[in-house]
Coordinates of C-alpha atoms and ligand atoms in Angstrom, one line a residue:
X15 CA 127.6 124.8 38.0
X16 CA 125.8 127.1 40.2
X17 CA 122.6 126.1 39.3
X18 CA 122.9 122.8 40.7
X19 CA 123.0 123.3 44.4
X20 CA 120.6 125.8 43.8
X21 CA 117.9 122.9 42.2
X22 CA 119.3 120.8 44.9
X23 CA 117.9 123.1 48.0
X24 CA 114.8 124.1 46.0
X25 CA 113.8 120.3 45.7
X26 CA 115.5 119.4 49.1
X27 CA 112.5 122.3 51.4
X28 CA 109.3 120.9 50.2
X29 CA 110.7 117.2 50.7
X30 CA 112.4 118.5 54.5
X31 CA 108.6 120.4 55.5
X32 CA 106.7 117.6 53.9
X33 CA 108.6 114.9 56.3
X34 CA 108.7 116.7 59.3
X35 CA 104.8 118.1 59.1
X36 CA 104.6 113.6 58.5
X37 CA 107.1 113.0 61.7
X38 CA 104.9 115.4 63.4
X39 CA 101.6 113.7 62.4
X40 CA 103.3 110.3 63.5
X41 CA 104.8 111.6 66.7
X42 CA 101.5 112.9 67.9
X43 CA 98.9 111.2 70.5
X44 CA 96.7 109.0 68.8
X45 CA 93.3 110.1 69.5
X46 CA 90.4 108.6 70.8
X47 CA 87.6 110.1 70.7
X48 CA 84.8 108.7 72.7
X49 CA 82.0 109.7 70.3
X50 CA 83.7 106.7 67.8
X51 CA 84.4 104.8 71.0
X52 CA 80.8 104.5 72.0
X53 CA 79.4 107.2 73.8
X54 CA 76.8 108.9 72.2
X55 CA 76.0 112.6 71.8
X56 CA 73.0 114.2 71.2
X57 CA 73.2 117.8 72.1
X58 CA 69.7 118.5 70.3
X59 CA 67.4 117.8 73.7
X60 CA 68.0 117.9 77.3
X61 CA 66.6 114.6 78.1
X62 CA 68.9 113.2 75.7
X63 CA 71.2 110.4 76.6
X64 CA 74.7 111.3 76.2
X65 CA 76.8 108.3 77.9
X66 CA 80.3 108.1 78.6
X67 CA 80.4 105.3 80.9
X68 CA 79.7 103.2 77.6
X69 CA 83.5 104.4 76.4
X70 CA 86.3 101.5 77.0
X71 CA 89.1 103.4 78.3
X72 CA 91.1 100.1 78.3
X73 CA 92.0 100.8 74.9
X74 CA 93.8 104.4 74.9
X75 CA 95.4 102.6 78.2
X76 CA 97.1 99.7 76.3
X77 CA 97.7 101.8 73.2
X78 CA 101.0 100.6 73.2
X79 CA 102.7 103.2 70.4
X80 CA 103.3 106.4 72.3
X81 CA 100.8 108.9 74.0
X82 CA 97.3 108.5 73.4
X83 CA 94.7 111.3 74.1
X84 CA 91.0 110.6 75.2
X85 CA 88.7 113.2 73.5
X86 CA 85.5 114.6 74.8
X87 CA 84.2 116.9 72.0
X88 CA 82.1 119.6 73.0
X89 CA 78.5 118.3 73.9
X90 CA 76.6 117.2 77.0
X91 CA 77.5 114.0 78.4
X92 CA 75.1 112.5 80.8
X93 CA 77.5 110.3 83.0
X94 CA 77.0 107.7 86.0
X95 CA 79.9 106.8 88.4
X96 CA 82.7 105.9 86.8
X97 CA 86.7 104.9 87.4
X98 CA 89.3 105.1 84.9
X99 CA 91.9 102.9 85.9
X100 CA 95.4 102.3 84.8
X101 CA 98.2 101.3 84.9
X102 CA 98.4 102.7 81.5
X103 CA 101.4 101.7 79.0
X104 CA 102.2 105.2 78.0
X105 CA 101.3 108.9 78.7
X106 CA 97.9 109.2 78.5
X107 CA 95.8 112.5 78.1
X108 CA 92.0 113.2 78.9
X109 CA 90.4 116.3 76.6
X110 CA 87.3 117.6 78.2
X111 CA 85.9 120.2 76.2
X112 CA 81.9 119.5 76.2
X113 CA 80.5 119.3 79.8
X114 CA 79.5 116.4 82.3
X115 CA 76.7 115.5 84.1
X116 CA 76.5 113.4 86.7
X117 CA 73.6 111.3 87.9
X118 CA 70.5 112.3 90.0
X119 CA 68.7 109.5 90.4
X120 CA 69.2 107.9 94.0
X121 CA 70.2 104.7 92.7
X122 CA 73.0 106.1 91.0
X123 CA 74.5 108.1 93.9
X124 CA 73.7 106.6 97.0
X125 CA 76.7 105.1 99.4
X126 CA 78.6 105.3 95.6
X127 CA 82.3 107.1 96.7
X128 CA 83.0 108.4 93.6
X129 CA 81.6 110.0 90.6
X130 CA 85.1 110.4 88.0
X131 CA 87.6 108.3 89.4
X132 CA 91.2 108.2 88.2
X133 CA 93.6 105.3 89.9
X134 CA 96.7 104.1 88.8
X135 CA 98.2 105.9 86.5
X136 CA 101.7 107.9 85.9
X137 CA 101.6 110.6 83.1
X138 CA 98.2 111.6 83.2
X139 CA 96.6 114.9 81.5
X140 CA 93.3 115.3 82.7
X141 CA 92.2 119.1 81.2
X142 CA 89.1 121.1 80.1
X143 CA 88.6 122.7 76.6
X144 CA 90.1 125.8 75.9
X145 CA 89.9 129.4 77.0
X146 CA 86.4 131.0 76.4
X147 CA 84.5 127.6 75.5
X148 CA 83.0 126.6 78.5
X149 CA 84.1 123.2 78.4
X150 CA 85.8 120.7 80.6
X151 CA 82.5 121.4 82.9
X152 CA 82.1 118.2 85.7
X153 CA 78.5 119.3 86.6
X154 CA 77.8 116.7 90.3
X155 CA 73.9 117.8 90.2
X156 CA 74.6 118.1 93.9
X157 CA 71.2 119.7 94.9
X158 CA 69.7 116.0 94.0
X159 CA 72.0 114.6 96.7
X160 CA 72.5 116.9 98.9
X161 CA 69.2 116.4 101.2
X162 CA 70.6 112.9 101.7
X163 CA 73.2 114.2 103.2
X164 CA 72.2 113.8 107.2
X165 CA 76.1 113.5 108.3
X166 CA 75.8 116.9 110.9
X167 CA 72.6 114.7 112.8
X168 CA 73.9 111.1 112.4
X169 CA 76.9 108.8 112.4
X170 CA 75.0 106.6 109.6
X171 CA 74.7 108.7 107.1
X172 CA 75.1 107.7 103.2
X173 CA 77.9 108.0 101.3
X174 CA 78.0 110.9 98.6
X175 CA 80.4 110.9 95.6
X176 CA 83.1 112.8 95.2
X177 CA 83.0 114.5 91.7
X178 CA 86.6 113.9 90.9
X179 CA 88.8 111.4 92.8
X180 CA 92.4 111.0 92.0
X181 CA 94.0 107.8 93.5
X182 CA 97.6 107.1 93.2
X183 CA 98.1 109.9 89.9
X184 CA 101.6 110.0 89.4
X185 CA 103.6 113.0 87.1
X186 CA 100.3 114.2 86.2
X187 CA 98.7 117.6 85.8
X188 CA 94.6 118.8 86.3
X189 CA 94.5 121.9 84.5
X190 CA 91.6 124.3 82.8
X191 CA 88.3 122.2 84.7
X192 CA 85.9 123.7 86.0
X193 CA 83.3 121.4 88.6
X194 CA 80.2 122.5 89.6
X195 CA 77.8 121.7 92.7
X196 CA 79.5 118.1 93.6
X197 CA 77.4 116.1 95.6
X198 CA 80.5 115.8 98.2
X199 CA 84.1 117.4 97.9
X200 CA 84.6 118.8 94.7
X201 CA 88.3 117.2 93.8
X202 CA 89.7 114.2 96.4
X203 CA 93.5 113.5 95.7
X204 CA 94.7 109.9 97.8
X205 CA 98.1 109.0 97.5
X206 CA 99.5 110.9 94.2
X207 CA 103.2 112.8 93.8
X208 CA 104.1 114.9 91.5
X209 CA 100.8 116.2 90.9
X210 CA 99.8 119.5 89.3
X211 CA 96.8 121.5 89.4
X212 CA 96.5 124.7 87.4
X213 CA 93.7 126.8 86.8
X214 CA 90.8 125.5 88.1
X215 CA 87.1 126.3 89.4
X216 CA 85.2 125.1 92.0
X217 CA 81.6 126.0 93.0
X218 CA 78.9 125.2 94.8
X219 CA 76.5 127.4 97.3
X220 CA 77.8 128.2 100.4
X221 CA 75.5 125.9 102.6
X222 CA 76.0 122.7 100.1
X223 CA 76.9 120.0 102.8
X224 CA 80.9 118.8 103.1
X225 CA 81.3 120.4 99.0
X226 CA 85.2 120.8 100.4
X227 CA 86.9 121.9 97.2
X228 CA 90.2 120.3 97.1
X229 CA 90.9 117.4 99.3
X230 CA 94.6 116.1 99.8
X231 CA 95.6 113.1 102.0
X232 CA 98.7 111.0 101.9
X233 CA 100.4 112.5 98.7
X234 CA 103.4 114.4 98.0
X235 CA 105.1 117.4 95.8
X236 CA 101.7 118.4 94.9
X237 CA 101.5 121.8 93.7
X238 CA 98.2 124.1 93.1
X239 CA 98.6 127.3 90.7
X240 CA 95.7 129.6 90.5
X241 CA 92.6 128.3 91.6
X242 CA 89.0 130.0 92.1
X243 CA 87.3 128.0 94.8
X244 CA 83.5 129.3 96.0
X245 CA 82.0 126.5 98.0
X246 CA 80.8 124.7 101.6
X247 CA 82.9 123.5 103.1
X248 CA 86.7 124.0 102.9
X249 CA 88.4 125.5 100.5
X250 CA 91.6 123.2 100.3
X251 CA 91.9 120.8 103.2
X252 CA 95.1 118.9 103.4
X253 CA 94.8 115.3 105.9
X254 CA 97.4 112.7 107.3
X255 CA 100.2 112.7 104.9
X256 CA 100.1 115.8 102.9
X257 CA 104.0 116.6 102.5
X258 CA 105.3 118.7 100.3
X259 CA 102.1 120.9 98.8
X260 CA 102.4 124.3 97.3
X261 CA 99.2 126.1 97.2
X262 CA 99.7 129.9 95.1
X263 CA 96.9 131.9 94.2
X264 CA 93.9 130.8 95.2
X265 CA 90.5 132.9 95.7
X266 CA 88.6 131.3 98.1
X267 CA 85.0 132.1 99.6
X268 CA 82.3 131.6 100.0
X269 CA 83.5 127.9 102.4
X270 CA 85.6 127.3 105.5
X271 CA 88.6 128.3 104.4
X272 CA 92.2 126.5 103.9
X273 CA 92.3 123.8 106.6
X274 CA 95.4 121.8 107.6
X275 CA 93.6 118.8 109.4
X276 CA 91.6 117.3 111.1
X277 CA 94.8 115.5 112.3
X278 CA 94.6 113.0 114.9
X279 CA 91.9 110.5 114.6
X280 CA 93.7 107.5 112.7
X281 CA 95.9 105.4 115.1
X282 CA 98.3 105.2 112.5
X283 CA 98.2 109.4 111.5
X284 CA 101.1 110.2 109.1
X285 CA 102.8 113.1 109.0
X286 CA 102.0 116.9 107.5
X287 CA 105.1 118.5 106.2
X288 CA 105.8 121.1 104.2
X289 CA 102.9 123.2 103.4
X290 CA 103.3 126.6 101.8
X291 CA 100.2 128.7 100.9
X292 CA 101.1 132.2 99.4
X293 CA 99.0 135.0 97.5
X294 CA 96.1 134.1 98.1
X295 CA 92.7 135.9 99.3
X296 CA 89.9 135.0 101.3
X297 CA 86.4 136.5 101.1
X298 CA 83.4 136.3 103.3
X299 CA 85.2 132.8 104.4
X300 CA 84.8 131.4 108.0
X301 CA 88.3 130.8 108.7
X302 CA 91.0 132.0 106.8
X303 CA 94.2 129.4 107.4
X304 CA 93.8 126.6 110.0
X305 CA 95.2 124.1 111.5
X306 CA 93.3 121.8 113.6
X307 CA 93.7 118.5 115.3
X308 CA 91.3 116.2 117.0
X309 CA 91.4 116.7 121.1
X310 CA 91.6 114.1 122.2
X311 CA 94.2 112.6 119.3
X312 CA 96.4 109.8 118.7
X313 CA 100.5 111.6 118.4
X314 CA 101.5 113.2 114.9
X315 CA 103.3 116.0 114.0
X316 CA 102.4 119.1 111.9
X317 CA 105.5 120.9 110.6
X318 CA 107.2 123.8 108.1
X319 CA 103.9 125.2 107.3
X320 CA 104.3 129.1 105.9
X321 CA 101.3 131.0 105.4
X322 CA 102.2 133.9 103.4
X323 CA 101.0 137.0 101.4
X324 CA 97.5 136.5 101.9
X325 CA 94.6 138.8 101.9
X326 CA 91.4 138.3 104.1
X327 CA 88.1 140.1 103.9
X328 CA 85.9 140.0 106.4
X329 CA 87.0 136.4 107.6
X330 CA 85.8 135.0 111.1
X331 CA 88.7 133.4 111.7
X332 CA 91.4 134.7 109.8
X333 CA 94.6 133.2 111.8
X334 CA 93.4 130.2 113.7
X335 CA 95.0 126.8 115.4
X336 CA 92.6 125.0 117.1
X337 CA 94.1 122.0 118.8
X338 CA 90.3 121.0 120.7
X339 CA 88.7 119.8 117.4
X340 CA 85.6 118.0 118.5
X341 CA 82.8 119.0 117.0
X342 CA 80.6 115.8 118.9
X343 CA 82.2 116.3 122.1
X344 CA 79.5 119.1 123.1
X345 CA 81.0 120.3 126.3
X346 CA 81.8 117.5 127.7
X347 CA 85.9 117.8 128.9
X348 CA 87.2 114.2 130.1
X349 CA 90.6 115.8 130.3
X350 CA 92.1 114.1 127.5
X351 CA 94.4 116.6 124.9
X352 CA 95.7 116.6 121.5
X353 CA 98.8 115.2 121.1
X354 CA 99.5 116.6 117.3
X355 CA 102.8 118.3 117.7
X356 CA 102.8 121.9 115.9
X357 CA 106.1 123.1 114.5
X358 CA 107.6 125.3 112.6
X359 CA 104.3 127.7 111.2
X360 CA 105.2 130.9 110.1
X361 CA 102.5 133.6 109.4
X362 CA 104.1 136.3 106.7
X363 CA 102.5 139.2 105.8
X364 CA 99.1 138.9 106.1
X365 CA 96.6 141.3 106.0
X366 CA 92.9 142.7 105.8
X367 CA 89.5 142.3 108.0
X368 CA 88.2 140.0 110.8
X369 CA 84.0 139.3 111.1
X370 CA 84.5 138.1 114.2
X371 CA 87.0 140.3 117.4
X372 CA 89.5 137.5 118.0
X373 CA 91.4 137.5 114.6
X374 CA 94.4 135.5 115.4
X375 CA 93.5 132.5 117.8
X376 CA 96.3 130.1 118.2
X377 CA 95.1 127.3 120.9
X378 CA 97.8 124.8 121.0
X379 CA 97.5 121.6 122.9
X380 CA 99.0 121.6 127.1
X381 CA 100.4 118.7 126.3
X382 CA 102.4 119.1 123.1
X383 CA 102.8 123.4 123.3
X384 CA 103.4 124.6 119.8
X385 CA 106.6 125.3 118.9
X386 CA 108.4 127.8 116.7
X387 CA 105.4 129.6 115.8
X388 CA 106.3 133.1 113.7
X389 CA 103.8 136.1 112.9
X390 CA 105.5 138.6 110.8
X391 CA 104.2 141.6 109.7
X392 CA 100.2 140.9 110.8
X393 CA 97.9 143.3 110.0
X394 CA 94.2 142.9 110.6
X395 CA 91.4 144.5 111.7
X396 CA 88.0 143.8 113.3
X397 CA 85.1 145.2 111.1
X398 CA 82.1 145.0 113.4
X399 CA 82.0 147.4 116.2
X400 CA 83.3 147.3 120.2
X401 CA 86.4 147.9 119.6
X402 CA 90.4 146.8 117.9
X403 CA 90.7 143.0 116.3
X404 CA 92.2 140.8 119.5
X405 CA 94.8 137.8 119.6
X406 CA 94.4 135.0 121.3
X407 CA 96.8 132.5 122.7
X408 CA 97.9 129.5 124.5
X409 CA 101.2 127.1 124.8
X410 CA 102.5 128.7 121.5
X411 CA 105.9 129.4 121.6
X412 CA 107.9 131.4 118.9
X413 CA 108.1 134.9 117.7
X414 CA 106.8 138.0 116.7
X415 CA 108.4 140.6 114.0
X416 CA 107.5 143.6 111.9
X417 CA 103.8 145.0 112.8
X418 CA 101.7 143.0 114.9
X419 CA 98.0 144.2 114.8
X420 CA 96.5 142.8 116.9
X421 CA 99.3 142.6 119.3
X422 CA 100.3 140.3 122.5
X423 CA 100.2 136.7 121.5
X424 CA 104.4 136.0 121.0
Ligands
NAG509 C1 87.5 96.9 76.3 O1 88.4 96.6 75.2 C2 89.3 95.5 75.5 C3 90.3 95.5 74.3 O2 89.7 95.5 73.1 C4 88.5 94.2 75.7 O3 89.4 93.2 76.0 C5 87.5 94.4 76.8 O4 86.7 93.3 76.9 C6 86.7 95.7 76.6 N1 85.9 95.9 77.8 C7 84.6 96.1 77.7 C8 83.9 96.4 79.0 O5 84.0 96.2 76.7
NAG510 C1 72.4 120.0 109.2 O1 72.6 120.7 108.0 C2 71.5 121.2 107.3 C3 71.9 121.8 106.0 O2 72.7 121.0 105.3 C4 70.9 122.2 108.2 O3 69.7 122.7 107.6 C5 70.5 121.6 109.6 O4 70.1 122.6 110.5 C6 71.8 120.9 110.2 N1 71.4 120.2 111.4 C7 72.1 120.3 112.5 C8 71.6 119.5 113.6 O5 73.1 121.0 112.6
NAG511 C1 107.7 110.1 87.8 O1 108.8 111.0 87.3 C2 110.0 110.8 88.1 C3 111.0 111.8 87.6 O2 111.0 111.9 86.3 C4 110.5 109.3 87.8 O3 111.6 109.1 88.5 C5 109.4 108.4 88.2 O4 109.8 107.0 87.9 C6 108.1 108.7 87.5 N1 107.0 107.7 87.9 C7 106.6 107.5 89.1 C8 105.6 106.4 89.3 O5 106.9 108.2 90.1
NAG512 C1 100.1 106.2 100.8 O1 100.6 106.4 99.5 C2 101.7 105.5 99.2 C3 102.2 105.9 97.8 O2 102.6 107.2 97.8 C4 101.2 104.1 99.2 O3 102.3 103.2 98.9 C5 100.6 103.8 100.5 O4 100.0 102.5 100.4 C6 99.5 104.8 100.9 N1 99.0 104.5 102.2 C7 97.8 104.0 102.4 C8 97.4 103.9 103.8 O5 97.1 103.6 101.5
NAG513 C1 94.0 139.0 95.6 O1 93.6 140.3 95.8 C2 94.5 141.2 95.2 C3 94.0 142.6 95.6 O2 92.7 142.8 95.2 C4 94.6 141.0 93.7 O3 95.6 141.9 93.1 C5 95.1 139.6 93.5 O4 95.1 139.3 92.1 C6 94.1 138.6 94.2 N1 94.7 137.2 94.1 C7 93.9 136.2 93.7 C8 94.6 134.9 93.6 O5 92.7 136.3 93.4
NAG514 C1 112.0 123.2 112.4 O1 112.9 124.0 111.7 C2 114.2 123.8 112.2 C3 115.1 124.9 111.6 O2 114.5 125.5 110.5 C4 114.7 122.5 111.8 O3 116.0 122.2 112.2 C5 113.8 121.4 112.4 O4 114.1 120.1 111.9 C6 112.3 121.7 112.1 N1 111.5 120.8 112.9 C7 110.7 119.9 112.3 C8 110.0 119.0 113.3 O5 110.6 119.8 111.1

């Protein structure tokens, strides 16, 4: 009688692996890719007319039977402004692995906010190919735009798109894309939670025109994981209601740096809260970590910020609050101070080189005197000649601990 059950398991695997490799298939995202969705590829010439804006992405967003995955085989993709918008019905993922290219004819670009938009949506994958393929490439074409760009000489200067904006992303992850010479900041996140962003890489030359690399205003719990961010403008820069962000190792430089602020200029200015940056290295930058606030400002608040474990390399400004933010104002003083309250910023363990003498500058506003300011365990030095690295402070209040080079400030 042995040889029953014995039959019985021999007959019950294949059917056991059969089904579940058939649940699997089932369970699975159903895939769209946009090549049988109506975009059209043509790697063979580079004139060639690869369009995704042609692709309907209302149908992966009503696919109404589970996850459904948008596919971007490899290839080059010539691609003019567009916005994907949900809300979807289910998880939704986008699969980048061939590379886009924005437009460069004026027409296309000009006073247009946005070149890949994303609004609306709660589950969203948005990723590049994988390792070692060189895809998930968002190429902006910036040096066609860039001249048009007259923002540092007039107040009516054209709009320039963003290569990637993310509006209202909820429960969603950026991971493995790469962007290349956007025409304006690289990545622009507006109102999203639960956002993550790992692996990424920004670049554009070092004088491209407001390329900020990430751009974060009125969102929450968003957290950035190893990023590599060479640009010209800022680094990361977090505006009015950035709560709750956790940057960890980032490379930044060339750019300005990572830049709490401008805060201040909206009448209705939310909150910062709850900003950590840690292991992270700055190179040839011209600040290292900010904060700065308009002067003169309508009242906010800036608070638990921790700067920690960061390296600098011949930085300009490696440790810097500067609550007179007005680049316009020339030197004009009417009197008038920031009223962004600072609290709570605690500088941890950061070390390397300063271009520039003054390496820790903390001006806080007469009017609202930071408050519970830490530096522990500072260590900087100037790299230039005529003498140590300096500190420089005023109305900051808090404390000093562990080495302090340079000295004096709390
Ligand atoms: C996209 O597809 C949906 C569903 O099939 C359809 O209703 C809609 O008209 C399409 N939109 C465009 C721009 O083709
Ligand atoms: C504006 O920026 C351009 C580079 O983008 C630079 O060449 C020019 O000197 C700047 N002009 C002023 C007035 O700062
Ligand atoms: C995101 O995930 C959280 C936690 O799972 C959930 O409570 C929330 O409803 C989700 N969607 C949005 C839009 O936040
Ligand atoms: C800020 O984001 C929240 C969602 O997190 C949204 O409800 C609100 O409208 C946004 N604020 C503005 C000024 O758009
Ligand atoms: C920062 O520099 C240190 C020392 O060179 C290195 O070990 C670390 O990996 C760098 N971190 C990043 C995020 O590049
Ligand atoms: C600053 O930190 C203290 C103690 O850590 C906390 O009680 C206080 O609420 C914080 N202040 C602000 C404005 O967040």
């Amino acid at each position: 009688m042995a040889s029953i059950p014995t039959f019985g398991i021999a007959l019950l695997i294949p059917i056991l692996l059969w089904s579940s490799v058939f649940a699997y298939q089932n369970s699975g995202p159903k895939i769209f890719n946009v090549r049988d969705y109506g975009a059209r590829a043509n790697g063979h010439s580079d004139d060639s007319k690869n369009e995704l804006n042609v692709f309907n992405f209302s149908l992966p967003c009503q696919w109404g039977f589970g996850e459904s995955k948008v596919l971007v085989p490899r290839g080059r993709y010539m691609l003019n402004s567009v916005t994907f918008m949900g809300p979807c019905l289910g998880r939704i993922t986008f699969r980048i692995e061939g590379s886009l290219r924005g437009p460069t004819s004026p027409s296309q670009f000009l006073n247009i906010d946005t070149w890949i938009g994303f609004q609306f949506i709660d589950g969203l994958t948005l990723e590049g190919g994988s390792h070692g393929t060189g895809g998930g490439v968002l190429d902006g074409q910036g040096p066609s735009a860039w001249k048009y760009n007259t923002c540092n000489r007039t107040s009516s200067c054209p709009v320039l798109p963003v290569n990637l904006r993310l509006d209202f992303i909820t429960n969603s992850t950026v991971q493995n894309i790469i962007s290349i010479d956007s025409k304006n900041t690289h990545i622009h996140l507006f109102a999203c939670q639960r956002l993550h962003i790992n692996h990424i890489r920004l670049t554009a030359p070092e004088g491209s025109p407001n390329t900020d690399g990430i751009k974060i205003g009125n969102s929450t719990d968003v957290k950035i994981l190893g990023a590599k961010i060479e640009t010209g403008d800022d680094c990361i820069a977090m505006v009015f209601g950035s709560k709750d962000i956790d940057i960890n190792q980032v490379q930044c430089g060339p750019g300005h740096g990572i830049s709490i602020g401008s805060l201040g200029r909206q009448s209705t200015d939310q909150h910062v809260q709850g900003i950590t940056v840690s292991n992270t290295n700055f190179t040839g930058t011209q600040n290292g970590v900010r904060i700065k606030t308009w002067s003169p400002s309508s009242p906010s608040l800036a608070s638990d910020i921790v700067f920690q474990y960061i390296r600098m390399e011949n930085v300009n400004n490696p440790i810097f609050i500067d609550q007179q933010y007005c680049p316009y104002c020339g030197f004009q003083d009417d009197g008038s101070r920031s009223q962004v309250q600072i609290n709570n910023v605690t500088y941890r363990n950061i070390q390397g080189t300063s271009s520039s003498k003054v390496a820790v500058s903390l001006q806080c506003s007469e009017v609202v005197p930071c408050r519970n300011v830490k530096l522990e365990d500072i260590n900087l030095r100037y790299n230039g000649v005529g003498g140590p690295a300096t500190a420089s402070c005023s109305h900051v209040h808090g404390t000093a601990s562990g080495e302090q080079l340079p000295s004096g400030c709390l």
